[in-house]
Short mmCIF file of N, CA and C in Angstrom, two decimals:
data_model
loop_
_atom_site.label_atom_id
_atom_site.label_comp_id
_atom_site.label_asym_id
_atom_site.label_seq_id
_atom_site.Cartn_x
_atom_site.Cartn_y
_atom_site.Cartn_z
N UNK A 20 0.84 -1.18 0.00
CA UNK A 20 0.00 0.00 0.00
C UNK A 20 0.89 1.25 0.00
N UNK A 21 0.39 2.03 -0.98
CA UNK A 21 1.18 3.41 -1.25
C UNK A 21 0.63 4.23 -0.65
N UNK A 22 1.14 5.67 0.63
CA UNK A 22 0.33 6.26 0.65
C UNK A 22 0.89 7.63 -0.34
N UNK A 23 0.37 8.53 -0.52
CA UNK A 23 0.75 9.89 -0.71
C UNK A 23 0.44 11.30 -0.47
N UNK A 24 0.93 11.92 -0.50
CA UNK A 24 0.38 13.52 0.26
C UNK A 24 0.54 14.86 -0.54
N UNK A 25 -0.36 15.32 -0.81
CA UNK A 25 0.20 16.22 -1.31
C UNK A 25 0.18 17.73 -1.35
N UNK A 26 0.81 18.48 -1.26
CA UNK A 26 1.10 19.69 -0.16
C UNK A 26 1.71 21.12 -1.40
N UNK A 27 1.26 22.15 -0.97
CA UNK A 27 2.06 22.80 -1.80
C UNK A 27 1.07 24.57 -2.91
N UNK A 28 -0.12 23.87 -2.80
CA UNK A 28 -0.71 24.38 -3.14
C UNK A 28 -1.62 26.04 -2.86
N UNK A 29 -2.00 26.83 -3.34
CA UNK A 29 -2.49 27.99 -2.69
C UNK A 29 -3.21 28.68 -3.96
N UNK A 30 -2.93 30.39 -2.97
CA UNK A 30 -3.64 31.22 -4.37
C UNK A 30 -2.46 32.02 -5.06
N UNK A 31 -2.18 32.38 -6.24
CA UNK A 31 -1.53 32.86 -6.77
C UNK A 31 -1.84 33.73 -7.91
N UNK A 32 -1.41 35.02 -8.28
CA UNK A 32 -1.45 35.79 -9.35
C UNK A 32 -1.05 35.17 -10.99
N UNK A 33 -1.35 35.73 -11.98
CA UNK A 33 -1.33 35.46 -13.38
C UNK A 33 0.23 35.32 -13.41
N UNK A 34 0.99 34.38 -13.77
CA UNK A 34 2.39 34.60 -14.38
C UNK A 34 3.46 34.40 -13.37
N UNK A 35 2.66 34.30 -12.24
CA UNK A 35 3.63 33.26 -10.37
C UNK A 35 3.98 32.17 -10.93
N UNK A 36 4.71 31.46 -10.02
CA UNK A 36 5.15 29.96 -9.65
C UNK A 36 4.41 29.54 -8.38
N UNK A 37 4.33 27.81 -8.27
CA UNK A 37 3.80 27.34 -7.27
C UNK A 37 4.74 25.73 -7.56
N UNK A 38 5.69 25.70 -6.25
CA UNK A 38 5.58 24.18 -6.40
C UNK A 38 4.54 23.15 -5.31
N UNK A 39 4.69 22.08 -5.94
CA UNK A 39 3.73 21.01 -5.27
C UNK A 39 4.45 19.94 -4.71
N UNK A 40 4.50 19.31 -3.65
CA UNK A 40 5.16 18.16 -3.50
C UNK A 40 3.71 17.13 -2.72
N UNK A 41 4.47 15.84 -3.44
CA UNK A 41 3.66 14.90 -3.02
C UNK A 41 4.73 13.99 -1.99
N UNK A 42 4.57 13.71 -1.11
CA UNK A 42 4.98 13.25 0.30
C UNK A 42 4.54 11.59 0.16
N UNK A 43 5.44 10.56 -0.71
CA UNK A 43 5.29 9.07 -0.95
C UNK A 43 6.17 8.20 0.65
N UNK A 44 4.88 7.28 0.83
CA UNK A 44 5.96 6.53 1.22
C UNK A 44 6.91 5.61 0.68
N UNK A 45 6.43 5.27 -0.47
CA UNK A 45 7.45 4.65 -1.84
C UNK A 45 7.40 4.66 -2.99
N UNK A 46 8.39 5.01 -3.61
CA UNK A 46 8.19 5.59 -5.19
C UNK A 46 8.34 3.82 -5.70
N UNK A 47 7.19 4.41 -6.79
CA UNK A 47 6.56 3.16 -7.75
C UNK A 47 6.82 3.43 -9.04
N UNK A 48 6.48 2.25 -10.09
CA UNK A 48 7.44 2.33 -10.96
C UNK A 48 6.71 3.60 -12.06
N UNK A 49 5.98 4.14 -11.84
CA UNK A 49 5.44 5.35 -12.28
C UNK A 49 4.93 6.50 -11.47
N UNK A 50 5.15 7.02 -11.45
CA UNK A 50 4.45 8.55 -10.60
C UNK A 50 4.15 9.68 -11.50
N UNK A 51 3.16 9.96 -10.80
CA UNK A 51 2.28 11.29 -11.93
C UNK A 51 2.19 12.45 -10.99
N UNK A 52 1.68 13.64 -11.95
CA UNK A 52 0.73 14.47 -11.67
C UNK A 52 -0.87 14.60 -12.50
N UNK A 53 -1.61 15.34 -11.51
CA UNK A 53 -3.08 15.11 -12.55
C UNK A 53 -3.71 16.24 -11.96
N UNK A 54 -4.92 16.51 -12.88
CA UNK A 54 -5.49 17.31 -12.30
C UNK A 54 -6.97 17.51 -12.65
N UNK A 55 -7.61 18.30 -12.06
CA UNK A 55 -9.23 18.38 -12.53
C UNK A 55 -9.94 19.53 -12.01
N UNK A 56 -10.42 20.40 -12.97
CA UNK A 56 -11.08 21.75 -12.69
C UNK A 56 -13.01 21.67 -12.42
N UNK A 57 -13.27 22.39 -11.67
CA UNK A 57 -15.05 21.45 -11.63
C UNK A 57 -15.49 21.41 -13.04
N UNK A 58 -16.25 20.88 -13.04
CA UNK A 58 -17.21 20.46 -14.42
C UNK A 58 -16.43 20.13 -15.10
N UNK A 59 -14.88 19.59 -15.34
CA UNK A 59 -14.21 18.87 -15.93
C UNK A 59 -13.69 17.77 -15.87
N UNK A 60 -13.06 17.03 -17.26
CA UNK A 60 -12.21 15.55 -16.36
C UNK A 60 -11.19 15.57 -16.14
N UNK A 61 -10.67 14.67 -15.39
CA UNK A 61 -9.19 14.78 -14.87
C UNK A 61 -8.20 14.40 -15.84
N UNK A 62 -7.07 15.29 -15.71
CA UNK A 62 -6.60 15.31 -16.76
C UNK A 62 -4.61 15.35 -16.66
N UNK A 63 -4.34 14.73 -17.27
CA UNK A 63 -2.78 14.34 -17.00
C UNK A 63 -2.16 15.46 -17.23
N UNK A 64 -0.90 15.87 -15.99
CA UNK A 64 0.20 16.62 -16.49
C UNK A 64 1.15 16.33 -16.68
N UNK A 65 1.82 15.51 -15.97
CA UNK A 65 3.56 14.68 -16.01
C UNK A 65 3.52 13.33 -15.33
N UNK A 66 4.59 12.89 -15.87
CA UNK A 66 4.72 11.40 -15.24
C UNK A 66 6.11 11.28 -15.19
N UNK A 67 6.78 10.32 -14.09
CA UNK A 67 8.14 9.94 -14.04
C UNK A 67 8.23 8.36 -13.72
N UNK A 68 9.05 7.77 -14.73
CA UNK A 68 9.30 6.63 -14.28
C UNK A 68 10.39 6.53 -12.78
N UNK A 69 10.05 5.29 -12.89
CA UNK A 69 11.60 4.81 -11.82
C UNK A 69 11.95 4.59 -12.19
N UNK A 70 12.92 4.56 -13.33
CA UNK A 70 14.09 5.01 -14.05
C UNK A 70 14.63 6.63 -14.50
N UNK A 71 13.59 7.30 -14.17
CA UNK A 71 13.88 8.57 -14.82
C UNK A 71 13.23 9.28 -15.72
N UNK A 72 12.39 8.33 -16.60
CA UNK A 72 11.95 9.05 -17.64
C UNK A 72 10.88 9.64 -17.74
N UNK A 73 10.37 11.12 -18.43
CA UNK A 73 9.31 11.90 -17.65
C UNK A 73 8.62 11.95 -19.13
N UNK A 74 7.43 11.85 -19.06
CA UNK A 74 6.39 12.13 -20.02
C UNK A 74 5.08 13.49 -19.19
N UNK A 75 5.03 14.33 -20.68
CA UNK A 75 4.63 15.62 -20.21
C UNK A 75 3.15 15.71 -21.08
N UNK A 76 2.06 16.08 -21.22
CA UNK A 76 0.70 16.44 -22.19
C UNK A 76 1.17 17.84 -22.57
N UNK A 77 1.28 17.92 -23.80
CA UNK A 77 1.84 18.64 -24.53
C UNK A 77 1.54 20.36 -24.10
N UNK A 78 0.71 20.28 -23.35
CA UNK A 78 0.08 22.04 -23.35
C UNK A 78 1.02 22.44 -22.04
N UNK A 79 1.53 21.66 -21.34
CA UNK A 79 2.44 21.74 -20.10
C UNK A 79 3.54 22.18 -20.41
N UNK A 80 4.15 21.05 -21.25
CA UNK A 80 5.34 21.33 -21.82
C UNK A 80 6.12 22.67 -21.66
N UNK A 81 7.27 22.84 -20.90
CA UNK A 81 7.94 23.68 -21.26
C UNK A 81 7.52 25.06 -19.77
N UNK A 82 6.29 24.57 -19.02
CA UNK A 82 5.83 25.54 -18.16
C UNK A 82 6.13 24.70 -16.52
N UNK A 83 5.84 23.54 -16.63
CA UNK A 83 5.58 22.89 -15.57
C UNK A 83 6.43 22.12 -15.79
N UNK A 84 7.51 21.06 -14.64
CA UNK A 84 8.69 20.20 -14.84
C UNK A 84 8.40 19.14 -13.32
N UNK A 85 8.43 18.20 -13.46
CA UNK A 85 8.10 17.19 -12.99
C UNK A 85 9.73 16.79 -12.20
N UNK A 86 9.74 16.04 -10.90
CA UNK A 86 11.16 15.85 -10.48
C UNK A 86 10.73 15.00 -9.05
N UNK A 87 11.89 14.75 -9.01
CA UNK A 87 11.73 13.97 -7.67
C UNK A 87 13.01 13.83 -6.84
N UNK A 88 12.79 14.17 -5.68
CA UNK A 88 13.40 14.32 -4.34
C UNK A 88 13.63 12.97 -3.29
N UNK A 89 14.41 11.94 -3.97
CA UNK A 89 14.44 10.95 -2.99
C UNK A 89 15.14 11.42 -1.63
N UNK A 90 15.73 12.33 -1.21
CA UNK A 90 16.52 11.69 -0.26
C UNK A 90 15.03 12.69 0.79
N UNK A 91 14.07 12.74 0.33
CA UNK A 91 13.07 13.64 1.34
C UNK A 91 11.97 12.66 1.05
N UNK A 92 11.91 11.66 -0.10
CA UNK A 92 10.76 10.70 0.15
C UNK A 92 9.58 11.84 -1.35
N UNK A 93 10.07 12.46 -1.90
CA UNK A 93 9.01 13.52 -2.21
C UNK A 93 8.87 13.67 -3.88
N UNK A 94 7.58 13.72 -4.87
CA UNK A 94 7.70 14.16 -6.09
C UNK A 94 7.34 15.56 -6.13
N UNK A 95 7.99 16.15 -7.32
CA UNK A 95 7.62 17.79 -6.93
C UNK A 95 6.88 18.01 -8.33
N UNK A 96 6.65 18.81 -8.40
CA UNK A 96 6.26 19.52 -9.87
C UNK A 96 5.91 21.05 -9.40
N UNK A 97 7.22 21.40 -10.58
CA UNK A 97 7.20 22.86 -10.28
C UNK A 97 6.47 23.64 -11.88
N UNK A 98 5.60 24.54 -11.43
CA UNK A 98 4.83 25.52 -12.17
C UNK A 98 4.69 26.34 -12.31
N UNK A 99 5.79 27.11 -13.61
CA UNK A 99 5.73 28.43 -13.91
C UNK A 99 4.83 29.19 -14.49
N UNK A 100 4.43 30.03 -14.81
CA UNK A 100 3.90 31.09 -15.31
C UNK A 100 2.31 30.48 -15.93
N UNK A 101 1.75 30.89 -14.40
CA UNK A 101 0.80 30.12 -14.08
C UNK A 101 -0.26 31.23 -15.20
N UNK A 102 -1.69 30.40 -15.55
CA UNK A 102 -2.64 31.38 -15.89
C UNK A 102 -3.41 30.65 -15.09
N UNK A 103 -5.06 31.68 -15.33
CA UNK A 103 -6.14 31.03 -14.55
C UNK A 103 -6.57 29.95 -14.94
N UNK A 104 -6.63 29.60 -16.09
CA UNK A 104 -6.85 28.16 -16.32
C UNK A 104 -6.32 27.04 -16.03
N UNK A 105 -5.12 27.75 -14.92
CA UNK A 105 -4.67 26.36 -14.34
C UNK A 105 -5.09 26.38 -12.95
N UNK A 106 -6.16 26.53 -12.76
CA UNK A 106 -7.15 26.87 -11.61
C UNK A 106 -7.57 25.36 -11.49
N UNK A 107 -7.18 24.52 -10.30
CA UNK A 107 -8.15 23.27 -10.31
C UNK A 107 -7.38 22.57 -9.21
N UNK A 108 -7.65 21.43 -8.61
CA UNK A 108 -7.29 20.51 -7.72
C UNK A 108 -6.37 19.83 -8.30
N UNK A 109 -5.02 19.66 -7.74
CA UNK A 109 -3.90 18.61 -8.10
C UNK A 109 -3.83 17.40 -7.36
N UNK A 110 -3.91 16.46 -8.53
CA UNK A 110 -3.20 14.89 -7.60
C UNK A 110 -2.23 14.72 -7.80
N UNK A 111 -1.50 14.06 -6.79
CA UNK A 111 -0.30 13.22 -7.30
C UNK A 111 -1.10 11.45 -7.51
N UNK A 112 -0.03 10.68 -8.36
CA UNK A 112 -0.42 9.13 -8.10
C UNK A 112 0.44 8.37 -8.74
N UNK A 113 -0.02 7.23 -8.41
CA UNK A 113 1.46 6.26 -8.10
C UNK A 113 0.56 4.47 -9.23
N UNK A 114 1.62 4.34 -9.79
CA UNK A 114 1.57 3.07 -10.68
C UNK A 114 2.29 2.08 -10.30
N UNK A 115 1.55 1.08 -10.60
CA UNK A 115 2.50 -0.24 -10.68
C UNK A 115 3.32 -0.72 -11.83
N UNK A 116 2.83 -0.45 -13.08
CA UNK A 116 3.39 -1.34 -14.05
C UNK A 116 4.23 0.00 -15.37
N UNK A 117 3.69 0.23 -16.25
CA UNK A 117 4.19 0.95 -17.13
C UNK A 117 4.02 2.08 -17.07
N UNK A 118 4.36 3.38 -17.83
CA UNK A 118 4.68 4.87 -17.05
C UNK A 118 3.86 5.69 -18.66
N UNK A 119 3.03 6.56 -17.96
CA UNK A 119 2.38 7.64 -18.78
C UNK A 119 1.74 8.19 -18.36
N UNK A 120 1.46 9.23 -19.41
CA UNK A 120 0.24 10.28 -18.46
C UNK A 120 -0.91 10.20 -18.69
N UNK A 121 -1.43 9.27 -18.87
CA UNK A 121 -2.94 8.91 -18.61
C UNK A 121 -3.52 8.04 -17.53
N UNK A 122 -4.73 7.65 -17.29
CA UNK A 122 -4.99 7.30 -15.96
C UNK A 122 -4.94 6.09 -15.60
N UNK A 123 -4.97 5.25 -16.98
CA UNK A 123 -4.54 3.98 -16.87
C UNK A 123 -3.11 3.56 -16.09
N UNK A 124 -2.49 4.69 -16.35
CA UNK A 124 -0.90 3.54 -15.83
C UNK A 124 -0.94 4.39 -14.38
N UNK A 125 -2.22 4.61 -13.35
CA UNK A 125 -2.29 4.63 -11.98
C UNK A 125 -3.57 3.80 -11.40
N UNK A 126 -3.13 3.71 -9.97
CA UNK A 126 -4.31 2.94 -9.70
C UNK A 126 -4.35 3.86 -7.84
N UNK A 127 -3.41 4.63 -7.33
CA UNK A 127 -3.34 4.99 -6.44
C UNK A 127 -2.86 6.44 -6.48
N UNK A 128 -4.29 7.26 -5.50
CA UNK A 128 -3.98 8.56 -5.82
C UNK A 128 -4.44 9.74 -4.11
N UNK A 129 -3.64 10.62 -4.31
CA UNK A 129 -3.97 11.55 -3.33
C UNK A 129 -4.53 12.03 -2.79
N UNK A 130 -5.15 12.71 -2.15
CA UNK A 130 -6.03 13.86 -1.83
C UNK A 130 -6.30 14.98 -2.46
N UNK A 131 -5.16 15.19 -3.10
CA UNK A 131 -5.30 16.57 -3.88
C UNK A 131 -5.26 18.14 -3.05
N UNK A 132 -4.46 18.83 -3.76
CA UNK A 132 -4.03 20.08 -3.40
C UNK A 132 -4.83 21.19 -4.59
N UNK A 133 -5.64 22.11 -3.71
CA UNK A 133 -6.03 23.28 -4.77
C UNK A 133 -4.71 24.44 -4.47
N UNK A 134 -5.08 24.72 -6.55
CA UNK A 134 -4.24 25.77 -6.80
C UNK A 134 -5.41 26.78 -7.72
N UNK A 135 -5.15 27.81 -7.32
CA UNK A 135 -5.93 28.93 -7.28
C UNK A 135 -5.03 30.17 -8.25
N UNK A 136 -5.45 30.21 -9.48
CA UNK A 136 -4.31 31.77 -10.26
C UNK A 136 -5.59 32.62 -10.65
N UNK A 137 -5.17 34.02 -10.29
CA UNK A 137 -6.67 34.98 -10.71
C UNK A 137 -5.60 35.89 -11.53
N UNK A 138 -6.36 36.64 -11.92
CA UNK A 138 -5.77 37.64 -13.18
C UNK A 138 -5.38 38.60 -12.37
#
């Protein structure tokens, strides 16, 4: 059993940073981020294998960077130049088998952290 936590979140202005950390008790062979705004579906931002390798949904790309902090137990994902549309509840979550950013390759997920950007 995986647990995870995830912490990090608040309100922030148009064009801030916010990082997120998710607080694992053991990294699995995939770890994500996700997310979901009301009246929407949840929707992938990054993934990291346990090997290293990070898969991103293309609209992220290049704003948001996915990483991980073993010697603190922790995945981070840091998020630059935030707009309001990245207004919504973050998960972290954790896989067993193969690594991507869709919801299939998790089966265990967080609580979720709201992040809040106003104009």
């Amino acid at each position: 059993q995986v647990t995870l936590v995830e912490s990090g979140g608040g309100s922030v202005q148009t064009g801030e940073s916010l990082t997120l950390s998710c607080t694992v008790s053991a990294f699995t062979s995939c770890m994500g981020w996700f997310r979901q705004a009301p009246g929407k579906e949840r929707e992938g931002i990054a993934s990291m294998s346990r090997g290293g390798s990070t898969y991103y949904d293309e609209w992220v790309r290049g704003r948001f960077t996915i990483s991980k902090d073993s010697a603190n137990n922790r995945l981070v994902l840091q998020m630059n130049s935030l707009k309001p549309e990245d207004t919504a509840m973050y998960y972290c979550a954790a896989g067993f088998g193969s690594c991507g950013i869709y919801s299939r390759y998790f089966n265990t997920w967080g609580q979720g952290t709201q992040v809040t950007v106003s104009s």
